[in-house]
Amino acid sequence: MAALRAVLAAARVGSPPLGRRRAPCSALAAAMEPAPHWLAGLRFDNRALRALPVEAPPGAEDAASTPRLVPGACFSRARPAPLREPRLVALSEPALALLGLRAPPADAAAAREAEAALFFSGNALLPGAEPAAHCYCGHQFGQFAGQLGDGAAMYLGEVCPAAGERWELQLKGAGLTPYSRQADGRKVLRSSIREFLCSEAMFHLGVPTTRAGACVTSASTVVRDVFYDGNPKREKCTVVLRVAPTFIRFGSFEIFKPADALTGREGPSVGRNDIRIQMLDYVIGSFYPEIQAAHADDHLRRNTAFFREVARRTARLVAEWQCVGFCHGVLNTDNMSIVGLTIDYGPFGFLDRYDPDHVCNASDSGGRYAYGRQPEVCKWNLQKLAEALAPELPLEVGTAVLAEEFDAEFQRHYLQKMRRKLGLVGTELEEDPALVAQLLETMHLTGADFTNTFRLLSDFVAGPPSPEQAAVLDQLLEQCASLEELKHALQPQMDPRQLSLMLMLAQSNPQLLALVGSRASVARELERIEQHSQLEQLSSAELQARNRTLWTQWLQEYSARLAKDAEGAGDTEAWRAEHVRVMQATNPKYVLRNYIAQTAIEAAENGDFSEVRRVLKLLEAPYGREEEPAGAGEATDAVGPRRSYSSRPPPWAAELCVT
């Protein structure tokens, strides 16, 4: 109890009003920090700050967080701004275990929560932590934006819990940095809960990702215009503890970019090839040691092998996204990890109704980052990385590597994963890509739920028509969108006058069209109009009959393919057991759908964090077949009854808007 009282007192006393800053780090300041107990075992070794240039601190204390251009440096010193009354929302035990942190006995749980709130809010610094903000640039929505940097995130340092392991800790939402621009360096409860939950959900789905160890909210508030519609409101400042080998990204190498031909912007360290060499030495030596060891005496071969591996990892990463129906939402070059992780969870979304043109970010009016375009966008971003590595990697070499590796690696990994999702555990046939394409087209035409459709297929039994097959068909039809849902989803999005203008520009002035839209967006809109018109001619019964025909046809193809797979295995019973096991281990029952996150957010905004914690536990076992714990995995529908989080989303979910 004494430890708990000490930590609580430190949290109260050490929380100046929002906006006031502590003194800079010094021996005196460090001596005044509260002593950790549960976190006392964390040992920092901040190699990034030793290996890469850090900006000389400004003379005046208040200037440390003043927005400015930062030339000749990869990091700037920073200091978290304290929050009022920090309060723990949730901890991720698996993520914290990476740091060697284990759950304490039950009687120490309250003290641990208070300590986590104190240190993971940024109100106190752990011994050895050296907060800093990282400088990077980026291409945003296809255009070079110049210097960006960690405007709300702060590097705390690198923890080494065991031999060979090293984890960078970040606080996201910890306050102003030199890269905050016109913003306030804060994140709010809703966005922080989404990042916290999705970071852990992706890990347990088997997708490479940064991790989230803690989410801490507070009584401090900031003003946000949630939908950019002129209706701002106050929201609680919240911080997420992020964990990864490194948060260096493609945009980290764009700080050397000369003036962009389109935007005129340039990186803050243009001309500093010496720093580019330092960064390559650090990144390859730290995170690609096998490449460094193999090519220590030949930097061209080393850098080529490094870029080749980044391209392969990125191709595999986006293939994983496509196979779980994940849409990132903001695939700018500054949101692409140099080690092939999913990074920076903002307006992300998982597919409900399968639609390759689905755009999860309401701000992406042109659909640049639509679900189906993610592979090509990642390849485009890799081309920008290749440009940023020149001259240390000649551009023609990088371009050739990208052409050779990306598409082939993506297709190989995607098809391998899709075969497992369909339970094809025996022979690989040339017809398999067509079978997958036909399945996705059937899902698209019927508006089938992406996650649940794959999950249901594990119950399908190959062979002649049977009651079991009929039952699966009926269940699949229940996962298809209703006529009203499809009409709503396919409503034309452009004003007819706007569409008419863009059609005219497509014929007369393609250059001007490129500034206001694209041929692709016009084609998509015309397709939507055609599809909506066809739906207007259908009754619900006719739609059901059409869906039944489409699914029956595909299931016949699938049944024949499964029979071939079983024939090649020899032992049919052993094949069937492996088939089911692989499908159930590859097709999740639970993903973080937007409405699930929103349900947890609304409870948390009313002071109830239990739903966040329940959802987290559910997402830690996304492939489980066991029943959901009492009270977990359920949401109240608009009409009253509670539904499982593994069921199709409620109708109101389609109205959720994420920007």
XYZ file of C-alpha atoms in Angstrom:
659
model
C 0.000 0.000 0.000
C 2.878 2.360 0.691
C 4.106 1.922 -2.877
C 0.611 2.599 -4.216
C 0.245 5.781 -2.127
C 3.645 7.025 -3.289
C 2.817 6.498 -6.963
C -0.621 8.097 -6.648
C 0.880 11.093 -4.890
C 3.473 11.480 -7.635
C 0.755 11.310 -10.274
C -1.203 14.096 -8.542
C 1.700 16.363 -7.651
C 3.623 15.821 -10.882
C 0.819 16.930 -13.187
C 1.063 20.637 -14.035
C -1.738 22.157 -16.106
C -1.868 21.275 -19.804
C 0.552 23.365 -21.795
C 3.127 23.989 -19.050
C 6.369 22.128 -19.576
C 8.817 20.560 -17.193
C 12.441 21.581 -17.092
C 14.666 19.874 -19.639
C 16.263 16.542 -18.810
C 19.246 16.891 -16.525
C 20.819 15.105 -13.605
C 18.726 17.253 -11.261
C 15.501 16.608 -13.166
C 16.224 12.881 -13.301
C 16.832 12.824 -9.567
C 13.420 14.403 -8.997
C 11.549 11.769 -11.018
C 9.431 9.273 -9.014
C 11.083 5.863 -8.687
C 9.388 3.026 -10.594
C 8.668 -0.314 -8.932
C 6.970 -2.676 -11.404
C 8.893 -0.953 -14.232
C 12.209 -0.811 -12.365
C 13.633 -3.731 -14.336
C 13.517 -1.938 -17.698
C 17.048 -1.279 -18.943
C 17.563 1.302 -21.668
C 20.292 1.320 -24.293
C 19.423 4.089 -26.736
C 21.500 3.109 -29.728
C 19.561 5.185 -32.274
C 20.514 8.421 -30.518
C 24.171 7.390 -30.484
C 24.276 6.251 -34.105
C 22.269 9.043 -35.748
C 22.635 12.833 -35.534
C 20.529 14.567 -32.890
C 19.683 18.254 -33.232
C 21.563 20.537 -30.858
C 18.995 21.685 -28.304
C 17.735 25.265 -28.731
C 18.935 27.776 -26.155
C 15.593 28.663 -24.578
C 13.555 25.998 -22.807
C 10.305 26.993 -24.531
C 11.992 26.782 -27.935
C 12.468 23.008 -27.645
C 8.948 22.312 -28.913
C 8.651 25.286 -31.259
C 7.727 24.060 -34.763
C 10.687 24.539 -37.064
C 12.698 23.079 -39.898
C 15.317 20.677 -38.553
C 18.256 20.347 -40.968
C 21.164 17.982 -40.471
C 19.511 15.748 -37.847
C 17.428 12.593 -37.519
C 16.136 13.367 -34.018
C 15.318 16.362 -31.837
C 15.250 16.267 -28.053
C 11.731 16.481 -26.644
C 9.922 16.221 -23.359
C 6.424 14.793 -22.739
C 3.953 17.424 -21.528
C 2.183 16.244 -18.357
C -1.505 15.385 -18.287
C -4.012 16.018 -15.523
C -5.171 12.931 -13.636
C -3.808 10.217 -15.937
C -5.874 7.036 -15.788
C -5.153 3.635 -17.292
C -7.580 2.427 -19.950
C -5.950 -0.945 -20.627
C -2.694 -2.879 -20.754
C -1.699 -5.545 -23.272
C -0.020 -8.313 -21.312
C 1.456 -10.039 -24.426
C 3.000 -6.780 -25.657
C 4.429 -5.902 -22.240
C 5.859 -9.411 -21.949
C 8.200 -8.477 -24.829
C 9.798 -6.035 -22.392
C 10.127 -8.649 -19.678
C 7.159 -7.229 -17.755
C 4.848 -9.736 -16.108
C 1.508 -9.269 -14.376
C 1.984 -8.868 -10.605
C -0.035 -10.675 -7.933
C -3.662 -9.606 -7.624
C -2.996 -7.516 -4.529
C -0.485 -5.409 -6.469
C -2.721 -4.798 -9.509
C -3.881 -1.352 -8.366
C -0.310 -0.180 -7.764
C 0.686 -1.427 -11.216
C -2.190 0.462 -12.863
C -1.216 3.679 -11.075
C 2.426 3.232 -12.053
C 1.512 2.510 -15.666
C -0.684 5.628 -15.768
C 2.136 7.741 -14.360
C 4.984 6.603 -16.604
C 3.073 5.683 -19.781
C 1.290 9.039 -19.833
C 4.645 10.820 -19.897
C 4.031 12.451 -16.516
C 7.229 10.835 -15.260
C 10.262 9.445 -17.080
C 11.798 6.051 -16.498
C 15.513 5.966 -15.584
C 17.488 5.820 -18.820
C 14.727 7.182 -21.047
C 15.803 9.935 -23.453
C 12.693 11.365 -25.107
C 13.169 12.563 -28.657
C 11.156 13.155 -31.812
C 12.143 11.667 -35.166
C 12.545 13.800 -38.293
C 11.116 12.424 -41.535
C 9.383 13.570 -44.702
C 6.735 11.945 -46.857
C 4.695 11.715 -49.997
C 1.100 12.231 -48.883
C -1.619 11.204 -51.330
C 1.020 11.109 -54.043
C 2.577 14.541 -53.468
C 5.759 15.383 -51.588
C 4.841 17.220 -48.391
C 8.330 18.155 -47.179
C 9.271 17.836 -43.502
C 6.711 16.008 -41.346
C 8.273 14.149 -38.410
C 6.922 12.913 -35.086
C 4.361 15.612 -34.449
C 2.677 13.739 -31.602
C 4.890 10.720 -30.923
C 8.059 10.604 -28.834
C 10.847 8.065 -28.802
C 11.512 7.140 -25.165
C 14.450 4.851 -25.777
C 15.304 1.218 -26.454
C 14.758 -1.531 -23.909
C 16.888 -4.684 -23.998
C 15.105 -7.359 -21.916
C 17.213 -10.321 -23.128
C 20.346 -11.032 -25.104
C 19.837 -9.974 -28.710
C 16.420 -8.391 -28.126
C 15.830 -4.684 -28.468
C 12.507 -2.829 -28.412
C 11.962 0.843 -29.082
C 9.349 2.483 -26.864
C 7.239 5.405 -28.060
C 4.581 7.526 -26.433
C 2.008 8.623 -29.013
C 0.073 11.720 -27.986
C 2.651 12.958 -25.480
C 2.666 16.632 -26.491
C 4.383 19.185 -28.683
C 7.577 18.496 -30.629
C 9.442 20.531 -33.264
C 7.403 18.573 -35.837
C 3.918 19.350 -34.495
C 3.384 22.108 -37.075
C 0.005 23.765 -36.337
C -1.187 20.862 -34.178
C -0.993 20.380 -30.403
C 0.900 17.080 -30.192
C -2.051 15.319 -28.598
C -4.185 12.294 -29.460
C -7.666 11.693 -28.116
C -9.436 8.731 -26.569
C -11.247 7.454 -29.673
C -8.208 7.407 -31.959
C -5.975 5.998 -29.223
C -8.334 3.115 -28.444
C -8.483 2.275 -32.146
C -4.689 2.207 -32.448
C -4.244 0.274 -29.208
C -6.766 -2.415 -30.120
C -5.786 -2.757 -33.779
C -2.049 -3.014 -33.082
C -2.728 -6.037 -30.887
C -5.447 -7.458 -33.141
C -3.093 -7.496 -36.124
C -0.365 -9.245 -34.151
C -2.709 -12.016 -33.069
C -3.956 -12.366 -36.649
C -0.352 -13.090 -37.601
C 0.211 -9.845 -39.515
C 3.558 -8.046 -38.956
C 2.838 -4.951 -36.888
C 4.029 -2.502 -34.295
C 2.631 -3.321 -30.847
C 0.748 -1.368 -28.210
C 1.523 -1.973 -24.554
C -0.750 0.523 -22.817
C -3.451 3.123 -23.320
C -3.690 5.962 -20.764
C -6.306 8.712 -20.791
C -6.644 11.818 -18.637
C -8.732 14.744 -17.470
C -6.849 17.069 -19.851
C -8.799 17.939 -22.977
C -8.246 19.342 -26.457
C -10.713 20.589 -29.063
C -11.317 18.410 -32.128
C -13.619 18.821 -35.125
C -14.278 15.106 -35.556
C -15.883 15.237 -39.004
C -14.373 18.540 -40.179
C -17.908 19.930 -40.359
C -17.581 22.989 -38.115
C -18.825 21.228 -34.977
C -15.785 20.934 -32.693
C -15.954 19.410 -29.218
C -13.640 18.791 -26.298
C -12.068 15.336 -26.079
C -9.817 13.693 -23.516
C -6.069 13.641 -24.163
C -4.858 10.050 -24.365
C -1.455 8.406 -24.844
C -0.569 5.004 -26.339
C 2.649 3.193 -25.473
C 3.911 1.784 -28.784
C 6.539 -0.944 -29.076
C 8.545 -1.993 -32.152
C 12.095 -2.877 -33.179
C 12.172 0.564 -34.815
C 9.777 3.232 -36.025
C 12.046 4.313 -38.890
C 10.048 4.496 -42.091
C 10.447 5.093 -45.820
C 9.987 8.816 -45.222
C 12.977 8.827 -42.860
C 15.187 8.648 -45.967
C 13.261 11.405 -47.751
C 14.768 14.159 -45.586
C 17.507 14.384 -48.253
C 15.105 14.944 -51.170
C 15.896 17.950 -53.400
C 13.140 20.356 -54.427
C 10.166 18.426 -55.771
C 9.225 19.281 -59.337
C 5.496 19.420 -58.529
C 5.265 20.926 -55.035
C 8.597 22.776 -54.846
C 9.187 21.378 -51.351
C 12.462 19.804 -50.327
C 13.773 17.783 -47.411
C 15.420 19.616 -44.516
C 18.735 17.771 -45.029
C 19.045 18.011 -48.794
C 22.641 17.449 -49.870
C 23.637 15.626 -46.663
C 24.638 12.289 -48.161
C 26.862 11.725 -45.138
C 23.751 11.377 -42.966
C 22.109 9.080 -45.536
C 25.159 6.822 -45.229
C 24.887 6.931 -41.427
C 21.220 5.947 -41.624
C 21.911 3.053 -43.987
C 24.726 1.812 -41.761
C 22.478 2.025 -38.700
C 19.362 0.453 -40.237
C 21.135 -2.388 -42.008
C 23.519 -3.121 -39.145
C 20.740 -3.059 -36.541
C 17.763 -4.636 -38.314
C 19.302 -6.570 -41.223
C 22.483 -7.916 -39.589
C 22.643 -10.935 -41.889
C 22.863 -8.605 -44.904
C 25.503 -6.477 -43.196
C 27.558 -9.595 -42.407
C 27.271 -10.983 -45.941
C 28.291 -7.747 -47.689
C 30.369 -5.853 -45.127
C 33.033 -4.944 -47.694
C 30.754 -4.074 -50.622
C 28.274 -1.307 -49.886
C 26.598 -1.473 -53.303
C 25.824 -5.170 -52.890
C 24.804 -4.563 -49.291
C 22.442 -1.717 -50.146
C 20.981 -3.685 -53.063
C 20.329 -6.701 -50.840
C 18.789 -4.411 -48.223
C 16.364 -2.812 -50.682
C 15.517 -6.223 -52.122
C 14.570 -7.485 -48.660
C 12.528 -4.357 -47.845
C 10.621 -4.851 -51.123
C 9.959 -8.511 -50.314
C 8.831 -7.791 -46.757
C 6.524 -5.038 -47.952
C 5.041 -7.311 -50.626
C 4.374 -10.027 -48.052
C 2.922 -7.475 -45.635
C 0.365 -6.102 -48.089
C -0.511 -9.657 -49.150
C -1.331 -10.374 -45.499
C -3.514 -7.255 -45.387
C -5.454 -8.354 -48.456
C -6.018 -11.810 -47.008
C -7.552 -10.562 -43.750
C -9.492 -7.730 -45.408
C -7.479 -4.945 -43.769
C -7.497 -1.465 -45.290
C -4.818 0.886 -43.924
C -6.371 4.136 -45.053
C -3.303 6.414 -45.231
C -0.528 4.623 -47.120
C 1.762 7.617 -47.424
C 5.510 6.997 -47.569
C 5.811 8.298 -44.002
C 3.487 5.483 -42.872
C 5.568 2.647 -44.359
C 7.903 0.783 -42.004
C 11.490 0.166 -43.086
C 11.317 -3.289 -41.464
C 8.025 -4.378 -43.036
C 5.554 -3.754 -40.199
C 2.061 -2.305 -40.221
C 2.584 1.121 -38.694
C 0.516 4.195 -37.760
C -3.079 3.090 -37.274
C -5.343 5.978 -38.222
C -8.526 5.732 -40.313
C -8.074 1.991 -40.913
C -10.894 -0.494 -41.418
C -11.567 -4.175 -41.951
C -13.862 -5.143 -44.806
C -17.427 -6.005 -43.887
C -19.143 -6.419 -47.258
C -16.461 -7.416 -49.772
C -15.750 -4.536 -52.123
C -12.345 -4.126 -53.793
C -13.065 -0.399 -54.156
C -13.775 0.044 -50.433
C -12.245 3.260 -49.032
C -12.023 3.241 -45.235
C -10.777 6.837 -44.924
C -13.536 9.378 -45.535
C -10.835 11.959 -46.344
C -9.632 9.885 -49.327
C -12.157 11.279 -51.792
C -10.214 10.012 -54.800
C -9.942 6.441 -53.523
C -6.149 6.418 -53.812
C -5.836 4.069 -50.845
C -8.823 1.831 -51.595
C -8.507 -1.773 -50.422
C -7.883 -3.157 -53.906
C -5.227 -0.536 -54.704
C -3.038 -1.210 -51.667
C -0.522 -3.480 -53.471
C 0.126 -0.966 -56.264
C 0.390 1.908 -53.771
C 2.942 -0.003 -51.680
C 4.945 -0.632 -54.842
C 4.738 3.087 -55.688
C 5.993 3.930 -52.205
C 8.902 1.539 -52.649
C 9.831 3.383 -55.830
C 9.969 6.593 -53.793
C 12.210 4.824 -51.263
C 14.493 3.745 -54.114
C 14.725 7.383 -55.208
C 15.522 8.441 -51.641
C 18.391 5.921 -51.347
C 20.241 7.246 -54.409
C 23.162 7.685 -54.899
C 24.044 5.044 -52.273
C 21.792 2.725 -54.254
C 21.808 3.835 -57.915
C 18.229 4.504 -58.967
C 18.402 2.184 -61.959
C 19.459 -0.647 -59.646
C 16.655 0.018 -57.179
C 14.078 0.260 -59.948
C 15.243 -3.025 -61.453
C 15.112 -4.779 -58.073
C 11.595 -3.507 -57.485
C 10.407 -4.694 -60.905
C 11.983 -8.086 -60.311
C 10.800 -8.697 -56.766
C 7.592 -6.986 -55.708
C 4.860 -8.378 -57.955
C 6.287 -11.893 -57.913
C 6.647 -11.941 -54.113
C 3.185 -10.472 -53.583
C 1.503 -12.980 -55.884
C 3.413 -15.910 -54.384
C 2.575 -15.005 -50.793
C -1.020 -13.981 -51.555
C -1.792 -17.205 -53.401
C -0.077 -19.305 -50.736
C -2.224 -17.627 -48.069
C -5.427 -17.909 -50.110
C -4.844 -21.614 -50.668
C -4.667 -22.033 -46.902
C -7.816 -19.949 -46.435
C -9.574 -22.382 -48.790
C -8.049 -25.419 -47.111
C -6.045 -26.521 -50.147
C -3.376 -28.317 -48.164
C -2.284 -30.838 -50.780
C -1.404 -30.156 -54.387
C -0.993 -26.715 -55.956
C -2.748 -26.388 -59.314
C -2.589 -23.737 -62.028
C -6.351 -23.305 -61.767
C -6.138 -22.050 -58.158
C -5.774 -18.316 -58.956
C -8.942 -18.493 -61.066
C -10.819 -20.242 -58.242
C -9.803 -17.471 -55.816
C -10.744 -14.754 -58.322
C -14.147 -16.371 -58.918
C -14.772 -16.537 -55.165
C -13.990 -12.836 -54.709
C -16.173 -11.922 -57.685
C -19.046 -13.955 -56.202
C -18.550 -12.229 -52.853
C -18.535 -8.854 -54.590
C -21.678 -9.493 -56.629
C -23.596 -10.796 -53.618
C -22.231 -8.313 -51.090
C -20.979 -11.157 -48.886
C -19.244 -10.515 -45.584
C -15.502 -11.050 -46.147
C -14.503 -12.483 -42.756
C -17.539 -14.667 -42.138
C -17.648 -16.116 -45.652
C -14.164 -17.578 -45.346
C -14.913 -18.820 -41.838
C -18.059 -20.650 -42.996
C -16.251 -22.414 -45.826
C -14.369 -24.539 -43.278
C -17.683 -26.395 -42.716
C -18.119 -27.209 -46.408
C -17.727 -30.907 -47.261
C -16.674 -31.908 -50.774
C -18.590 -34.527 -52.712
C -22.041 -34.995 -54.213
C -24.873 -32.703 -53.040
C -25.698 -33.310 -49.394
C -27.655 -31.760 -46.502
C -24.333 -30.514 -45.075
C -23.553 -28.652 -48.297
C -27.064 -27.194 -48.390
C -26.659 -25.954 -44.812
C -23.412 -24.172 -45.684
C -25.042 -22.619 -48.747
C -27.892 -21.289 -46.611
C -25.407 -19.847 -44.118
C -23.443 -18.170 -46.908
C -26.618 -16.586 -48.236
C -27.271 -15.156 -44.772
C -23.903 -13.368 -45.040
C -24.931 -11.581 -48.249
C -26.110 -7.992 -48.259
C -29.823 -7.273 -48.514
C -31.259 -5.383 -51.459
C -31.542 -2.197 -49.393
C -27.957 -2.549 -48.130
C -26.652 -2.916 -51.687
C -28.692 0.035 -52.922
C -27.340 2.171 -50.105
C -23.758 1.029 -50.700
C -23.928 1.659 -54.440
C -25.596 5.051 -54.380
C -23.935 7.442 -56.863
C -21.400 9.613 -55.035
C -20.975 12.453 -57.528
C -23.391 15.229 -58.276
C -24.639 14.660 -61.864
C -23.290 18.066 -62.883
C -19.857 17.196 -61.481
C -19.860 13.882 -63.335
C -20.896 15.591 -66.554
C -18.059 18.099 -66.184
C -15.515 15.357 -65.538
C -16.702 13.373 -68.554
C -16.256 16.488 -70.671
C -12.758 17.079 -69.262
C -11.802 13.454 -69.944
C -12.391 14.185 -73.618
C -11.155 17.753 -73.902
C -8.612 18.454 -71.147
C -7.084 15.361 -69.459
C -4.487 17.511 -67.660
C -7.183 19.515 -65.884
C -9.077 16.306 -65.087
C -5.982 15.017 -63.290
C -6.188 17.994 -60.908
C -9.842 17.442 -59.937
C -10.153 13.674 -60.251
C -9.088 10.841 -62.505
C -10.336 8.664 -65.310
C -10.455 5.792 -62.834
C -12.768 7.698 -60.464
C -15.057 8.581 -63.372
C -15.125 4.951 -64.495
C -15.938 3.804 -60.942
C -18.789 6.283 -60.694
C -20.259 5.176 -64.025
C -20.058 1.576 -62.846
C -21.840 2.463 -59.593
C -24.623 4.174 -61.534
C -25.040 1.099 -63.732
C -25.051 -1.287 -60.770
C -27.516 0.874 -58.841
C -29.786 1.019 -61.871
C -29.766 -2.775 -62.139
C -30.632 -3.140 -58.454
C -33.613 -0.834 -58.894
C -35.058 -3.408 -61.273
C -34.705 -6.294 -58.792
C -36.986 -7.491 -56.012
C -35.603 -9.001 -52.828
C -36.732 -12.461 -53.935
C -35.001 -12.055 -57.302
C -31.802 -10.946 -55.567
C -31.922 -13.996 -53.291
C -32.433 -16.285 -56.273
C -29.526 -14.663 -58.113
C -27.290 -15.006 -55.057
C -28.230 -18.669 -54.649
C -27.329 -19.363 -58.277
C -23.973 -17.584 -58.029
C -22.956 -19.359 -54.814
C -24.144 -22.757 -56.035
C -21.988 -22.401 -59.141
C -18.891 -21.447 -57.188
C -19.377 -24.149 -54.555
C -19.526 -26.748 -57.330
C -16.127 -25.534 -58.567
C -14.800 -25.526 -55.020
C -16.091 -29.033 -54.339
C -14.355 -30.360 -57.435
C -11.096 -28.676 -56.429
C -11.284 -30.091 -52.893
C -11.817 -33.567 -54.337
C -8.615 -33.223 -56.357
C -6.764 -32.032 -53.269
C -7.975 -35.018 -51.246
C -7.101 -37.489 -54.011
C -3.501 -36.382 -54.008
C -3.218 -36.825 -50.232
C -3.899 -40.590 -50.037
C -5.309 -40.722 -46.506
C -8.645 -38.937 -46.873
C -9.400 -38.732 -43.144
C -5.986 -37.270 -42.366
C -6.413 -34.807 -45.244
C -9.848 -33.760 -43.966
C -8.516 -33.163 -40.448
C -5.622 -31.061 -41.765
C -7.946 -29.214 -44.158
C -10.245 -28.146 -41.314
C -7.368 -27.346 -38.954
C -5.634 -25.086 -41.481
C -8.837 -23.263 -42.427
C -9.793 -22.609 -38.820
C -6.260 -21.393 -38.068
C -6.218 -19.069 -41.107
C -9.744 -17.632 -41.232
C -10.463 -15.498 -38.154
C -13.730 -15.488 -36.290
C -13.083 -11.979 -34.954
C -11.505 -8.896 -36.513
C -11.641 -5.319 -35.236
C -14.588 -4.115 -37.254
C -15.288 -0.405 -36.952
C -18.508 -0.914 -35.029
C -16.742 -3.089 -32.445
C -14.149 -0.381 -31.889
C -16.906 2.237 -31.728
C -18.813 0.267 -29.101
C -15.704 0.153 -26.905
C -14.974 3.845 -27.541
C -18.450 4.978 -26.541
C -18.273 3.010 -23.287
C -14.806 4.440 -22.551
C -15.937 7.997 -23.243
C -18.527 7.420 -20.509
C -15.816 6.257 -18.099
C -16.276 2.487 -18.575
C -13.050 0.841 -19.809
C -14.300 -2.722 -19.340
C -15.452 -3.051 -22.957
C -12.009 -2.052 -24.258
C -10.482 -4.756 -22.083
C -13.056 -7.371 -23.106
C -12.598 -6.625 -26.805
C -8.823 -6.833 -26.349
C -9.163 -10.331 -24.849
C -11.405 -11.400 -27.719
C -8.911 -10.129 -30.305
C -6.090 -12.022 -28.591
C -7.766 -15.263 -29.766
C -9.231 -14.319 -33.176
C -9.263 -17.880 -34.511
C -10.859 -19.486 -31.458
C -13.985 -21.603 -31.793
C -14.900 -21.369 -28.127
C -17.925 -19.344 -27.085
C -17.415 -15.708 -26.180
C -17.110 -15.016 -22.458
C -20.225 -13.702 -20.773
C -20.646 -10.025 -21.590
C -17.789 -10.052 -24.100
C -18.033 -9.890 -27.837
C -21.564 -8.551 -27.811
C -23.008 -5.239 -28.856
C -26.443 -3.744 -28.485
C -28.085 -3.349 -31.881
C -30.190 -0.319 -32.683
C -33.335 -2.467 -32.375
C -32.418 -3.918 -28.997
C -31.131 -7.522 -29.070
C -27.493 -8.153 -28.397
C -25.387 -9.714 -31.129
C -22.106 -11.595 -31.149
C -19.050 -9.744 -32.423
C -18.594 -12.640 -34.862
C -21.908 -11.928 -36.594
C -22.536 -9.583 -39.504
C -22.371 -5.917 -38.446
C -25.593 -4.169 -37.416
C -27.151 -1.797 -39.982
C -25.895 1.305 -38.167
C -22.293 0.197 -38.733
C -22.558 1.275 -42.379
C -23.045 4.870 -41.232
C -19.775 5.065 -39.275
C -17.358 7.608 -40.707
C -13.614 7.503 -39.988
C -11.247 10.256 -41.161
